[in-house]
Coordinates of C-alpha atoms and ligand atoms in Angstrom, one line a residue:
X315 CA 0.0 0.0 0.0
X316 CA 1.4 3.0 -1.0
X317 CA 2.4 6.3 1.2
X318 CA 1.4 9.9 1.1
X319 CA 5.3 10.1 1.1
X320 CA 5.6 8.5 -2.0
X321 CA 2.6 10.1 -3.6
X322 CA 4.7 13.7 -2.7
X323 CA 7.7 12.5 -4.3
X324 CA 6.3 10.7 -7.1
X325 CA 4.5 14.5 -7.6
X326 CA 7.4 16.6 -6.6
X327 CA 5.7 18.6 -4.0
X328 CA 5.5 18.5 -0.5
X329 CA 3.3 16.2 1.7
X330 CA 1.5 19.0 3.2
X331 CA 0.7 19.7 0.0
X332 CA -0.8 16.2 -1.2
X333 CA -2.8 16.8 2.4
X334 CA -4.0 19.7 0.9
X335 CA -5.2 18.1 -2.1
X336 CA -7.2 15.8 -0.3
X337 CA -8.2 17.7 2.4
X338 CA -9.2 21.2 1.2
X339 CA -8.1 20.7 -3.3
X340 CA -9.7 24.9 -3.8
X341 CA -6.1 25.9 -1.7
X342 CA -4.3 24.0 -4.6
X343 CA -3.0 25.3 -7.6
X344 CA -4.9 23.2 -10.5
X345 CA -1.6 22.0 -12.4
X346 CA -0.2 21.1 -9.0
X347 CA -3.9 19.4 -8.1
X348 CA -3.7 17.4 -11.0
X349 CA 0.2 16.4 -10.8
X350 CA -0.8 15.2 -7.7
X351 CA -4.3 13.4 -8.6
X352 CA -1.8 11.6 -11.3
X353 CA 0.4 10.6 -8.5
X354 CA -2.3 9.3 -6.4
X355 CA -4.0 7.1 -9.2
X356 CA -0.8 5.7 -10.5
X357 CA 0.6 4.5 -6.9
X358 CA -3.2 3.9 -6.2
X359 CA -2.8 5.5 -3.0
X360 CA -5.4 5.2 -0.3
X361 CA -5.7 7.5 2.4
X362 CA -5.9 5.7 5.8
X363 CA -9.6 7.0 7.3
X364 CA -8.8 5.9 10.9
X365 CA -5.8 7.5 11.0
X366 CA -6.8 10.5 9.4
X367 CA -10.0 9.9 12.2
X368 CA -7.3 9.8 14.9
X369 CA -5.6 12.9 14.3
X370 CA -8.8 14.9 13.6
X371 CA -8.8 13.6 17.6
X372 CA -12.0 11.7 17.2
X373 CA -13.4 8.8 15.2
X374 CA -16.5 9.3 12.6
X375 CA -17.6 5.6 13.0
X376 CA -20.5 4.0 15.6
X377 CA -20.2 0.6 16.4
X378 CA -23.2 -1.7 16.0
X379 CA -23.5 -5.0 18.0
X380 CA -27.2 -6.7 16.4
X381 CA -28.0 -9.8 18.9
X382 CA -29.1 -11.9 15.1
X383 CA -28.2 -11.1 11.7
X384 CA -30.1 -14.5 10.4
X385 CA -33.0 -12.1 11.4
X386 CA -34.4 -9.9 9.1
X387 CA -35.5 -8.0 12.4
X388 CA -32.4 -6.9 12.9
X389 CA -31.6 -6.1 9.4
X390 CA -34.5 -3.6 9.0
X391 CA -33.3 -1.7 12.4
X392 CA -29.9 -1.5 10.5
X393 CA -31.1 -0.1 7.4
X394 CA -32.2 2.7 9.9
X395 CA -29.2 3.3 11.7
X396 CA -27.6 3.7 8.6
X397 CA -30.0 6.3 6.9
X398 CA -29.4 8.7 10.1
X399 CA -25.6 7.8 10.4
X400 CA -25.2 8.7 6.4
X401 CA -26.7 11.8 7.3
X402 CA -24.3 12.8 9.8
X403 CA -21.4 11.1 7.3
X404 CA -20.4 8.6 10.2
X405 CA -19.7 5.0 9.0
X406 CA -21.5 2.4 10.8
X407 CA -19.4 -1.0 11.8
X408 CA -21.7 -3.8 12.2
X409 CA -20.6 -7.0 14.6
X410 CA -22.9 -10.0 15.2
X411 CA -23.1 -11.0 19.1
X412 CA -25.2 -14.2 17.4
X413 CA -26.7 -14.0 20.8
X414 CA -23.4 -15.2 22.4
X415 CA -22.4 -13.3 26.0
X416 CA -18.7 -14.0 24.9
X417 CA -18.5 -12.6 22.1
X418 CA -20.1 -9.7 22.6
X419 CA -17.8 -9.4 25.5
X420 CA -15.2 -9.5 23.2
X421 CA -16.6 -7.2 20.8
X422 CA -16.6 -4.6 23.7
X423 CA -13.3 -5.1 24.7
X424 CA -12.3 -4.1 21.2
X425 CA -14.6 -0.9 20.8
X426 CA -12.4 0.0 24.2
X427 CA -9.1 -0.2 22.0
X428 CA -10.6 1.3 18.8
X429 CA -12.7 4.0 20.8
X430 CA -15.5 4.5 18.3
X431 CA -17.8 7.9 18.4
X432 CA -20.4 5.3 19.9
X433 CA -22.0 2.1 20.2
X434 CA -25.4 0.7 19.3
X435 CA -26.3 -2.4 21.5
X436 CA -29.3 -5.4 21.6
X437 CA -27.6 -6.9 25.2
X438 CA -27.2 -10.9 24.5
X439 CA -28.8 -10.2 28.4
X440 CA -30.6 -7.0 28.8
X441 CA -29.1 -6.3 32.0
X442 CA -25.9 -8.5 31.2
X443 CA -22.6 -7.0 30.0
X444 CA -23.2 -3.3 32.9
X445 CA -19.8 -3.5 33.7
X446 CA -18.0 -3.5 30.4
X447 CA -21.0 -0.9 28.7
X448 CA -20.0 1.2 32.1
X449 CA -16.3 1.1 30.9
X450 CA -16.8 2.3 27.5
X451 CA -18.8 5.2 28.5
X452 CA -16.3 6.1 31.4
X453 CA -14.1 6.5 28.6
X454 CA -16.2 8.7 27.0
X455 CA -18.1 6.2 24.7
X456 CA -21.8 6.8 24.4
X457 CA -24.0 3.5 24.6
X458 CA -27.6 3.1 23.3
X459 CA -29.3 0.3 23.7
X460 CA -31.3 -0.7 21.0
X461 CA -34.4 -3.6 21.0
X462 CA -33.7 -3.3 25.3
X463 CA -36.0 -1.3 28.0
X464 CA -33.6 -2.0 30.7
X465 CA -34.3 1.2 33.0
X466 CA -30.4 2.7 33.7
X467 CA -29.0 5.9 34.6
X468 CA -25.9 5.9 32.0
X469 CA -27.2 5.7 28.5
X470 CA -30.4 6.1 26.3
X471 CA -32.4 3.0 24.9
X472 CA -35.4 2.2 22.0
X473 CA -37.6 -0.7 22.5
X474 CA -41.1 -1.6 21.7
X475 CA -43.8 -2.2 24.2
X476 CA -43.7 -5.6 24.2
X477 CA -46.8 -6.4 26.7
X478 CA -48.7 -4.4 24.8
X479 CA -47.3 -6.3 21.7
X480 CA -48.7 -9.8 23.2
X481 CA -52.1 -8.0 24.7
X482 CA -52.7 -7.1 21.2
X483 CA -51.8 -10.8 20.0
X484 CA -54.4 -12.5 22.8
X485 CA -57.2 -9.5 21.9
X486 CA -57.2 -10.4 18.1
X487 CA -57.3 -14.1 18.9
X488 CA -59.7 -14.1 21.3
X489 CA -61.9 -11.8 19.4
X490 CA -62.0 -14.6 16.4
X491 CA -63.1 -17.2 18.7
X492 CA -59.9 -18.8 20.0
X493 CA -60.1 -20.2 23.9
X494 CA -57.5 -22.6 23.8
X495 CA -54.2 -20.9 22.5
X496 CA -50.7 -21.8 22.4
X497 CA -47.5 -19.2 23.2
X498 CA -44.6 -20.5 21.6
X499 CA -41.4 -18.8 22.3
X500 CA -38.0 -19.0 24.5
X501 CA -35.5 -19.0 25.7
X502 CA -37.7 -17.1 29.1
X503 CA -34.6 -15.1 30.3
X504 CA -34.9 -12.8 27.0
X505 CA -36.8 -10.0 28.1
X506 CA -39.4 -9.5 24.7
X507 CA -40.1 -13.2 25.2
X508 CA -41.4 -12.4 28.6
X509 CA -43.3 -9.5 28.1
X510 CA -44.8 -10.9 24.8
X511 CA -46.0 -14.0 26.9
X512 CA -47.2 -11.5 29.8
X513 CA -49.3 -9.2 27.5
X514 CA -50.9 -12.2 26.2
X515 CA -51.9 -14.0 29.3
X516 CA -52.9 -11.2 30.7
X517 CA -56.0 -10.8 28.4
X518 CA -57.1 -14.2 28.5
X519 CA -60.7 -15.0 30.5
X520 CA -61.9 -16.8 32.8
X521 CA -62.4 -20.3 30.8
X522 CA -59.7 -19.6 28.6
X523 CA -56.6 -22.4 28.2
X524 CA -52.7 -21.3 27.5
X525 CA -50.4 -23.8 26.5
X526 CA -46.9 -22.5 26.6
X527 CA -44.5 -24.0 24.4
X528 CA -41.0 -23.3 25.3
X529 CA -38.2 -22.7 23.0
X530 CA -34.3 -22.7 23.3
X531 CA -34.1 -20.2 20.4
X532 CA -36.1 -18.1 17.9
X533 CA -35.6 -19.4 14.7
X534 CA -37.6 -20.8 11.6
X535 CA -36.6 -24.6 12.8
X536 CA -37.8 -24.3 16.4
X537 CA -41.5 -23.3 14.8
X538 CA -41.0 -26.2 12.9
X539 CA -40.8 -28.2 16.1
X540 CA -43.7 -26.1 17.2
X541 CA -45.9 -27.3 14.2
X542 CA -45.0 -30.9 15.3
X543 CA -46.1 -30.9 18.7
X544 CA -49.3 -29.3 18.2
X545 CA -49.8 -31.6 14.8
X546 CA -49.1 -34.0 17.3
X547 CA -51.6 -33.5 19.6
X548 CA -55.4 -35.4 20.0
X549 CA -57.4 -32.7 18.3
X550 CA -59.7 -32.4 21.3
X551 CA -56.1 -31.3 23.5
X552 CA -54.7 -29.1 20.4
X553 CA -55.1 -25.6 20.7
X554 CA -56.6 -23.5 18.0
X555 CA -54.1 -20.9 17.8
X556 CA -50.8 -20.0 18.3
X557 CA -49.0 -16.8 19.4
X558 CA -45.1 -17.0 18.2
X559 CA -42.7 -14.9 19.5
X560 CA -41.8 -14.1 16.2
X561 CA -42.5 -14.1 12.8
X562 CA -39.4 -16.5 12.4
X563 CA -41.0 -19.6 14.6
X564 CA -44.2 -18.4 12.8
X565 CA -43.0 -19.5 9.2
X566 CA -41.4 -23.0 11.1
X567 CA -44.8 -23.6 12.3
X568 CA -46.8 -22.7 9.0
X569 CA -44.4 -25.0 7.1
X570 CA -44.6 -27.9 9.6
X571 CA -48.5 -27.4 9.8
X572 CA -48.3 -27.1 5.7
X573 CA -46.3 -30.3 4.6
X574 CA -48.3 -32.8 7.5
X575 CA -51.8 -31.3 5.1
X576 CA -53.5 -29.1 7.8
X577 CA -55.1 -25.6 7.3
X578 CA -54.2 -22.3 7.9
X579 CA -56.4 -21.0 9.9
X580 CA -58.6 -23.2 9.8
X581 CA -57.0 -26.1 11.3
X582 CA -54.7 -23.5 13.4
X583 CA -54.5 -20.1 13.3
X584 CA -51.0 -18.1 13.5
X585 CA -49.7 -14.9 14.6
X586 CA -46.3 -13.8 14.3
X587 CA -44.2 -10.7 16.0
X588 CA -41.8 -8.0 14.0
X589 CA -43.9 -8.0 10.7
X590 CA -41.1 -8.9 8.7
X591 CA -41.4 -8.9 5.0
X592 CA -41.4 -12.6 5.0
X593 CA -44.4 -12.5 7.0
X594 CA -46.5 -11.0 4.2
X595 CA -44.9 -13.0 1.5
X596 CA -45.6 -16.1 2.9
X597 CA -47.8 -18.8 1.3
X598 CA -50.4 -17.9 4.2
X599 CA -50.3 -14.0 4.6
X600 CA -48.8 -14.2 8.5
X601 CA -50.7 -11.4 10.8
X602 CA -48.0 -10.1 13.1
X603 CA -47.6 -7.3 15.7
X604 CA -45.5 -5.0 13.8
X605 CA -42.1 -3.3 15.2
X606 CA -41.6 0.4 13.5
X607 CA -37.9 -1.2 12.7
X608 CA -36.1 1.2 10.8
X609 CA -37.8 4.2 13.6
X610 CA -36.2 2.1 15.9
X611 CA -32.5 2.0 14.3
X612 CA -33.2 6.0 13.0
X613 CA -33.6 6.9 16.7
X614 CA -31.1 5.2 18.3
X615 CA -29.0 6.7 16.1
X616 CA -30.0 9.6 16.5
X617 CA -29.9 9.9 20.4
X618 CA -26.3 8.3 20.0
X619 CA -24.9 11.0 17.7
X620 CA -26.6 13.8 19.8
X621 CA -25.0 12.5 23.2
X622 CA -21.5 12.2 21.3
X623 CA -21.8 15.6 19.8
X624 CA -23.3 17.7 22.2
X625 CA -22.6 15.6 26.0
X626 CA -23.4 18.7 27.9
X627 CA -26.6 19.1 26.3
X628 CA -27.9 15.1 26.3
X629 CA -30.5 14.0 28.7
X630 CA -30.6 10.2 28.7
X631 CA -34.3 8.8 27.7
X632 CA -35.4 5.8 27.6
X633 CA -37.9 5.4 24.3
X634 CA -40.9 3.2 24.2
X635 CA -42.5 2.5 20.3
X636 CA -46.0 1.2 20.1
X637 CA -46.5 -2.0 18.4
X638 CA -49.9 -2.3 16.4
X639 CA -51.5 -5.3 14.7
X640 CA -51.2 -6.2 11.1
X641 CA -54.4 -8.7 10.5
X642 CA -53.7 -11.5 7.6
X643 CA -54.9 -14.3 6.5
X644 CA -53.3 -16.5 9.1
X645 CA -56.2 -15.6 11.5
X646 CA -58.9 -14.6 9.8
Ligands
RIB1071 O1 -34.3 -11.2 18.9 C1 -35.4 -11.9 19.1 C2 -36.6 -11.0 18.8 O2 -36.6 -9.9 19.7 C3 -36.7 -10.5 17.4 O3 -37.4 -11.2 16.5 C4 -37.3 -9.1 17.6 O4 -38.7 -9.4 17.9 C5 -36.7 -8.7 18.9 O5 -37.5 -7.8 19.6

């Protein structure tokens, strides 16, 4: 990789002056410009960003830790973070915890060495990790947490209200018919899970049956195994509908519930959680509770960028979406 050095010898001019024709070209005279543009193209010189970050004295690049990149959940936040951060030109870095404590441990040890202008975070726990998210904002690191409504004093956060998210799941099933319903979801220490299961039992009646199907993971093959227990029940003992977690274990169980030859909704209705665009593409509409996901990765971006540019002027918040229902064929 070639140097600035050699660029300004290659050019015969000084290396304040190739900085100059990077940096601020209208102070250049146009034949030296272009002897130096020649330079730069023929030694296909690249200037080095973090460096040049380091000496401005303070990086242009957020770090972004999503807890699952197989989900398109987290995708959609991204594409948000990114249309705020492209407004402020900041670069966005994107790691994958992959929902692994260690990892992301590691990943934060690193944003402590490369001291990024902030970090966007889903906690692999929502409370987990305090002491390392502490250390990079004793150091002057700004941490939102994003997808997380842990209540702390040292940062902001953007969730969705999740109980409200499973109350609205429970009211539209109830209200076509369903008694006996099924909560499919897991693993019970992640806090949407909880509240998604809370919001839902909490609107159930008198007479009404949960069955609560626990699952190590969210994924499109644990609704599979979903689809097989409840295929696999006597149909007086199967529940008529099932509330997944997300839309993820909502396509596993449509599939299952597809290739053993029973209906959609009739057989077993479905809803979902995120409103993904898989959800409406699938070969039964899903209905879903929708997450505003790209509002969700705009403002955390947002409240990070404001806290790293103006620190005296940041109040913390904590932010709170509304879900809302999207109705599809799965239930109706
Ligand atoms: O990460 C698991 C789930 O939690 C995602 O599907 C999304 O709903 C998030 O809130």
């Amino acid at each position: 990789m070639s140097s600035i050095k050699a660029v300004a010898r290659l050019a015969g001019v000084s290396v304040g002056t190739v900085s100059n024709v990077l940096n601020r070209p209208e102070m250049v005279a146009p034949d030296t410009r272009h002897r130096v543009q020649e330079a730069i193209a023929q030694l296909g010189y690249v200037r080095n960003g973090s460096a040049r970050q380091l000496r401005a004295g303070r990086s242009r690049t957020i770090g972004v830790v999503a807890l699952d990149l197989a989900n398109p959940f987290f995708i959609d936040v991204l594409r948000g973070v990114e249309t705020a951060a492209q407004r402020s030109d900041i670069t966005v870095m994107v790691f994958n915890s992959n929902k692994d404590a260690a990892r992301e441990a590691g990943l934060l040890e690193t944003f402590e060495e490369q001291r990024p202008l902030g970090v966007l975070i889903t906690p692999v726990n929502d409370t987990g990790e305090e002491e390392r998210l502490r250390r990079l904002i004793d150091r002057g690191i700004p941490v939102v947490r994003f997808d997380s409504s842990a209540r702390h004093s040292h940062g902001c956060s953007v969730a969705v209200d999740d109980v409200l998210g499973g109350r609205l799941a429970g009211r539209h099933l109830r209200e076509r018919g369903h008694r006996h319903i099924a909560f499919a979801g897991g693993p019970f220490t992640v806090r949407q899970v909880r509240e998604r299961h809370d919001g839902l039992a909490a609107v159930l009646e008198a007479g009404d049956r949960l069955t609560v199907i626990p699952l190590p993971d969210l994924t499109v093959a644990t609704g599979r195994t979903v689809g097989a227990e409840i295929a696999g029940l006597p149909p007086g003992e199967r529940p008529t509908a099932v509330f997944c977690a997300n839309d993820l274990v909502a396509i596993g169980v449509l599939q299952e519930m597809t290739l053993r030859g029973l209906r959609v909704p009739a057989d077993l209705a479905i809803i979902g959680y995120d409103d993904i665009d898989f959800a409406a593409a699938a070969a039964v509409p899903l209905s879903s509770i929708r997450q505003p996901r790209e509002q969700l990765g705009q403002v955390a971006a947002v409240l990070l960028l404001e806290e790293a540019n103006q620190p005296d002027d940041h109040e913390h918040r904590q932010v709170i979406f509304q879900p809302d229902l999207v109705a599809r064929t799965s239930t109706l």
